[in-house]
Short mmCIF file of C-alpha atoms in Angstrom, two decimals:
data_model
loop_
_atom_site.label_atom_id
_atom_site.label_comp_id
_atom_site.label_asym_id
_atom_site.label_seq_id
_atom_site.Cartn_x
_atom_site.Cartn_y
_atom_site.Cartn_z
CA MET A 1 -9.30 14.52 5.11
CA ARG A 2 -7.82 14.05 1.60
CA ILE A 3 -5.80 10.84 1.42
CA LEU A 4 -3.66 9.41 -1.32
CA PHE A 5 -2.64 5.75 -1.25
CA LEU A 6 -0.06 4.57 -3.82
CA GLY A 7 0.41 0.87 -4.67
CA ASP A 8 3.57 -1.18 -4.60
CA ILE A 9 6.63 0.80 -5.69
CA VAL A 10 8.79 -1.47 -7.87
CA GLY A 11 12.44 -0.59 -8.48
CA ARG A 12 14.12 2.63 -9.42
CA CYS A 13 11.66 3.75 -12.15
CA GLY A 14 8.79 3.32 -9.69
CA ARG A 15 10.54 5.39 -7.05
CA GLU A 16 11.38 8.10 -9.58
CA ALA A 17 7.77 8.21 -10.82
CA VAL A 18 6.55 8.80 -7.26
CA LEU A 19 9.22 11.25 -6.21
CA SER A 20 8.92 13.35 -9.39
CA ARG A 21 5.19 13.72 -9.19
CA LEU A 22 4.28 13.68 -5.50
CA PRO A 23 5.32 17.25 -4.57
CA THR A 24 3.05 18.71 -7.25
CA LEU A 25 0.19 16.35 -6.43
CA ARG A 26 0.31 17.25 -2.74
CA LYS A 27 -0.34 20.82 -3.69
CA THR A 28 -2.82 20.46 -6.54
CA LEU A 29 -4.91 17.79 -4.83
CA ALA A 30 -4.53 19.45 -1.38
CA LEU A 31 -3.47 16.16 0.16
CA ASP A 32 -3.44 15.74 3.91
CA LEU A 33 -1.99 12.21 4.05
CA VAL A 34 0.12 10.15 1.66
CA VAL A 35 0.61 6.44 2.25
CA VAL A 36 2.66 4.16 -0.09
CA ASN A 37 3.45 0.47 -0.17
CA ALA A 38 7.22 0.19 -0.73
CA GLU A 39 7.99 -3.50 -0.14
CA ASN A 40 9.46 -3.80 -3.61
CA ALA A 41 11.14 -0.39 -3.84
CA SER A 42 14.71 -1.61 -3.42
CA HIS A 43 15.60 -3.17 -6.75
CA GLY A 44 12.24 -5.06 -6.70
CA PHE A 45 12.80 -6.84 -3.35
CA GLY A 46 12.35 -5.17 0.05
CA LEU A 47 13.00 -1.64 1.19
CA SER A 48 16.32 -0.13 2.24
CA PRO A 49 16.57 2.52 5.01
CA ALA A 50 18.12 4.97 2.50
CA ILE A 51 15.24 4.58 0.06
CA ALA A 52 12.71 4.96 2.89
CA THR A 53 14.43 8.26 3.82
CA ASP A 54 14.15 9.46 0.21
CA LEU A 55 10.46 8.70 0.14
CA PHE A 56 9.79 10.50 3.37
CA GLU A 57 11.77 13.53 2.18
CA GLY A 58 9.80 13.41 -1.07
CA GLY A 59 6.41 13.82 0.67
CA VAL A 60 5.39 10.39 1.85
CA ASP A 61 3.89 10.22 5.33
CA VAL A 62 3.67 6.51 6.00
CA ILE A 63 5.23 3.45 4.27
CA THR A 64 3.54 0.01 4.33
CA LEU A 65 5.31 -3.33 3.59
CA GLY A 66 4.21 -6.94 3.01
CA ASN A 67 5.66 -10.38 2.33
CA HIS A 68 9.00 -8.86 1.21
CA SER A 69 9.39 -6.88 4.43
CA TRP A 70 12.68 -8.57 5.40
CA ASP A 71 14.29 -9.06 1.96
CA ARG A 72 16.66 -6.24 2.88
CA ARG A 73 18.13 -7.45 6.13
CA ASP A 74 19.14 -3.91 7.17
CA MET A 75 15.45 -3.16 7.52
CA ILE A 76 15.21 -5.68 10.38
CA GLY A 77 17.40 -3.47 12.60
CA HIS A 78 16.06 -0.21 11.23
CA ILE A 79 12.28 -0.58 11.51
CA GLY A 80 12.26 -0.29 15.30
CA SER A 81 13.56 3.24 15.02
CA ALA A 82 11.38 4.20 12.08
CA PRO A 83 7.73 4.13 13.32
CA ARG A 84 6.36 5.49 10.07
CA ILE A 85 7.42 2.28 8.35
CA ILE A 86 4.94 -0.38 9.24
CA ARG A 87 4.91 -4.12 8.48
CA PRO A 88 1.85 -6.42 8.48
CA ILE A 89 0.11 -6.34 11.88
CA ASN A 90 -0.44 -10.12 11.82
CA PHE A 91 3.23 -11.07 11.92
CA PRO A 92 3.84 -13.18 15.08
CA PRO A 93 4.49 -11.49 18.43
CA GLY A 94 8.15 -10.49 18.76
CA THR A 95 8.55 -9.51 15.10
CA PRO A 96 10.45 -6.19 14.81
CA GLY A 97 8.39 -3.06 14.08
CA ASN A 98 4.68 -2.39 14.34
CA GLY A 99 1.67 -3.07 12.17
CA SER A 100 0.01 0.30 12.63
CA ILE A 101 0.74 3.92 13.43
CA GLN A 102 -1.44 6.86 14.32
CA VAL A 103 -0.04 10.06 12.78
CA GLU A 104 -1.02 13.56 13.74
CA LEU A 105 -1.46 16.08 10.94
CA ALA A 106 -0.21 19.70 11.23
CA ASP A 107 -3.77 20.90 12.06
CA GLY A 108 -4.09 18.36 14.94
CA ARG A 109 -6.34 15.78 13.14
CA LYS A 110 -5.29 12.17 13.54
CA ALA A 111 -5.14 9.28 11.10
CA LEU A 112 -4.49 5.58 11.88
CA VAL A 113 -2.69 3.65 9.15
CA VAL A 114 -2.67 -0.20 9.33
CA ASN A 115 -0.90 -2.86 7.28
CA ALA A 116 -2.27 -6.41 7.25
CA MET A 117 -1.40 -9.50 5.19
CA GLY A 118 -3.69 -12.11 3.75
CA ARG A 119 -3.17 -15.88 4.26
CA LEU A 120 -4.56 -17.42 1.09
CA PHE A 121 -1.57 -18.40 -1.11
CA MET A 122 0.68 -16.47 1.25
CA ASP A 123 2.73 -17.13 4.31
CA PRO A 124 0.63 -18.66 7.16
CA LEU A 125 0.64 -15.67 9.47
CA ASP A 126 -1.71 -14.92 12.36
CA ASP A 127 -5.32 -14.22 11.59
CA PRO A 128 -5.53 -10.63 10.08
CA PHE A 129 -9.28 -10.40 10.84
CA ARG A 130 -8.75 -11.10 14.55
CA CYS A 131 -5.76 -8.66 14.62
CA MET A 132 -7.92 -5.93 13.06
CA ASN A 133 -10.78 -6.51 15.50
CA GLU A 134 -8.37 -6.25 18.39
CA LEU A 135 -6.84 -2.98 17.06
CA LEU A 136 -10.22 -1.44 16.36
CA SER A 137 -11.33 -2.17 19.88
CA ARG A 138 -8.89 0.57 20.89
CA HIS A 139 -9.44 3.02 18.00
CA ARG A 140 -12.89 4.32 17.09
CA LEU A 141 -13.42 5.98 13.78
CA GLY A 142 -14.61 9.57 14.18
CA VAL A 143 -13.91 9.47 17.95
CA THR A 144 -10.28 8.73 18.66
CA THR A 145 -9.10 9.27 15.08
CA GLN A 146 -10.45 11.16 12.08
CA ALA A 147 -9.42 8.52 9.46
CA ILE A 148 -8.31 4.86 9.38
CA VAL A 149 -6.47 3.59 6.29
CA VAL A 150 -5.93 -0.18 5.89
CA ASP A 151 -3.50 -1.76 3.38
CA ILE A 152 -4.44 -5.43 2.91
CA HIS A 153 -1.46 -7.05 1.25
CA ALA A 154 -2.99 -10.25 -0.23
CA GLU A 155 -2.99 -12.56 -3.22
CA ALA A 156 -6.66 -13.61 -3.29
CA THR A 157 -9.29 -11.10 -4.40
CA SER A 158 -11.90 -13.04 -2.37
CA GLU A 159 -9.91 -12.50 0.86
CA LYS A 160 -9.58 -8.79 0.07
CA TRP A 161 -13.30 -8.40 -0.60
CA ALA A 162 -14.08 -10.21 2.70
CA PHE A 163 -11.70 -7.96 4.51
CA GLY A 164 -13.32 -4.86 3.10
CA ASN A 165 -16.82 -6.02 3.98
CA VAL A 166 -15.84 -7.05 7.51
CA LEU A 167 -14.38 -3.62 8.12
CA ASP A 168 -17.18 -1.65 6.29
CA GLY A 169 -18.25 1.28 8.47
CA ARG A 170 -15.31 0.84 10.88
CA VAL A 171 -12.52 2.29 8.76
CA SER A 172 -12.17 4.97 6.08
CA LEU A 173 -10.38 2.93 3.37
CA VAL A 174 -9.50 -0.64 2.71
CA VAL A 175 -7.17 -0.98 -0.29
CA GLY A 176 -5.39 -4.07 -1.55
CA THR A 177 -1.76 -4.40 -2.61
CA HIS A 178 0.58 -7.21 -3.75
CA THR A 179 -0.80 -8.22 -7.22
CA HIS A 180 0.68 -5.12 -8.89
CA THR A 181 -2.46 -4.83 -11.10
CA PRO A 182 -4.95 -2.01 -10.61
CA THR A 183 -8.56 -3.11 -10.31
CA ALA A 184 -11.53 -1.18 -11.71
CA ASP A 185 -13.77 -1.75 -8.70
CA HIS A 186 -13.08 1.38 -6.56
CA ARG A 187 -16.24 2.21 -4.68
CA ILE A 188 -17.77 3.14 -1.37
CA LEU A 189 -19.22 0.16 0.43
CA PRO A 190 -22.76 0.29 1.97
CA ALA A 191 -21.70 1.40 5.41
CA GLY A 192 -19.28 4.08 4.11
CA THR A 193 -15.86 2.53 3.77
CA ALA A 194 -13.97 3.24 0.54
CA PHE A 195 -12.61 0.10 -1.11
CA GLN A 196 -10.43 -1.12 -4.00
CA THR A 197 -9.26 -4.71 -4.43
CA ASP A 198 -5.80 -3.60 -5.57
CA ALA A 199 -4.26 -0.21 -6.06
CA GLY A 200 -1.79 -1.44 -8.69
CA MET A 201 1.94 -0.72 -8.76
CA CYS A 202 4.12 2.27 -9.31
CA GLY A 203 6.42 0.77 -11.90
CA ASP A 204 6.97 -0.14 -15.56
CA TYR A 205 3.90 -1.95 -16.93
CA ASP A 206 5.87 -3.15 -20.00
CA SER A 207 6.94 -6.05 -17.82
CA VAL A 208 5.67 -9.04 -15.83
CA ILE A 209 4.31 -7.42 -12.65
CA GLY A 210 7.19 -4.96 -12.74
CA MET A 211 10.01 -7.36 -13.60
CA THR A 212 11.80 -7.68 -16.94
CA LYS A 213 9.77 -9.89 -19.29
CA GLU A 214 12.17 -12.47 -20.64
CA PRO A 215 13.45 -14.08 -17.37
CA ALA A 216 9.93 -13.99 -15.92
CA MET A 217 8.38 -15.61 -18.96
CA ALA A 218 11.14 -18.25 -19.02
CA ARG A 219 10.26 -19.37 -15.53
CA PHE A 220 6.71 -20.15 -16.67
CA ILE A 221 7.74 -21.83 -19.90
CA ARG A 222 10.60 -23.97 -18.65
CA LYS A 223 9.53 -24.47 -15.07
CA MET A 224 13.14 -24.17 -14.11
CA PRO A 225 14.91 -21.68 -11.80
CA GLY A 226 16.71 -19.08 -13.87
CA GLU A 227 18.46 -15.78 -13.45
CA ARG A 228 17.34 -13.51 -10.62
CA LEU A 229 14.42 -11.39 -11.62
CA GLN A 230 15.27 -7.74 -12.26
CA PRO A 231 12.90 -4.79 -12.18
CA ALA A 232 11.92 -3.39 -15.54
CA GLU A 233 13.30 0.18 -15.88
CA GLY A 234 11.17 1.73 -18.63
CA ASP A 235 8.57 4.49 -18.37
CA ALA A 236 6.68 3.94 -15.09
CA THR A 237 3.03 4.49 -14.23
CA MET A 238 2.25 5.86 -10.76
CA CYS A 239 -0.90 4.03 -9.61
CA GLY A 240 -3.02 4.57 -6.53
CA ILE A 241 -6.31 5.74 -5.13
CA MET A 242 -7.50 9.03 -3.56
CA VAL A 243 -10.18 9.28 -0.94
CA GLU A 244 -11.89 12.19 0.72
CA THR A 245 -13.33 11.53 4.16
CA ASP A 246 -15.76 13.24 6.50
CA ASP A 247 -13.98 14.44 9.63
CA ALA A 248 -17.09 13.97 11.80
CA THR A 249 -17.60 10.30 10.95
CA GLY A 250 -14.28 9.27 9.32
CA LEU A 251 -16.20 7.57 6.52
CA ALA A 252 -15.55 8.12 2.85
CA ARG A 253 -17.24 10.83 0.85
CA ARG A 254 -15.50 10.25 -2.47
CA ILE A 255 -13.01 7.86 -4.05
CA ALA A 256 -11.20 8.01 -7.36
CA PRO A 257 -8.19 6.21 -8.93
CA ILE A 258 -5.02 7.94 -10.05
CA ARG A 259 -2.75 6.81 -12.84
CA GLN A 260 0.02 9.06 -14.12
CA GLY A 261 2.80 8.36 -16.66
CA GLY A 262 3.83 5.17 -18.39
CA HIS A 263 1.63 2.78 -20.40
CA LEU A 264 -1.76 2.89 -18.73
CA ALA A 265 -4.75 5.20 -19.36
CA GLN A 266 -4.21 8.40 -17.44
CA THR A 267 -6.58 9.61 -14.78
CA LEU A 268 -6.61 12.14 -11.94
CA PRO A 269 -9.31 12.76 -9.33
CA ASP A 270 -11.59 15.61 -10.18
CA PHE A 271 -12.45 16.61 -6.61
#
């Protein structure tokens, strides 16, 4: 299975970068599954139902969220009727929506997509490690599903590394989101799980993690609340990771980063 995961979409320019490139990439890379984190897609804060629809129509299969899941209040009532939008699995019981979804491809193969959120320097949610163990007791890689993709939305790199190692050999891909900065550590872990600490963002890198520079810098310099942060709207880079898995085992064969457009060095997978 050929899987593309795209990091946090930030604002209009991030959406446009994804929507303009994804149809061609689905064909040229022969992609089977496309997963994107879109918790900042609506003007930098949250996801609106209308934008979610645009992303699905543009070729996205599953959308993951994070700590900004409920910044757009219309998502609270919408997510229950939109199973392909998932929020962190470790939100407390009773939270709208679901933390995972198993999708069936046109050829009958199945892929489980999971969203989890870290707890270091983040909201004190339920234990993501326990939640993943419970979920994986019901889904066996290479048996009940041909691939398992996990988005760990977390601040601390140590927590993401621990998450990847705990899940090594049990899922196809563990990829981090939230810091909006692509890491150079993409690799296949010893037991066969593909891993990257953070996929980066789809947005304007001439910014402060996707937001216009001046107001963001002023908050650090003055230590005072200021004007509401606004997404930068320059030339965006689409950032993510591509993985090819073995259908028999569900484990990763190859992994490579993708960066297209904008200010970062460009790269495309060569497999």
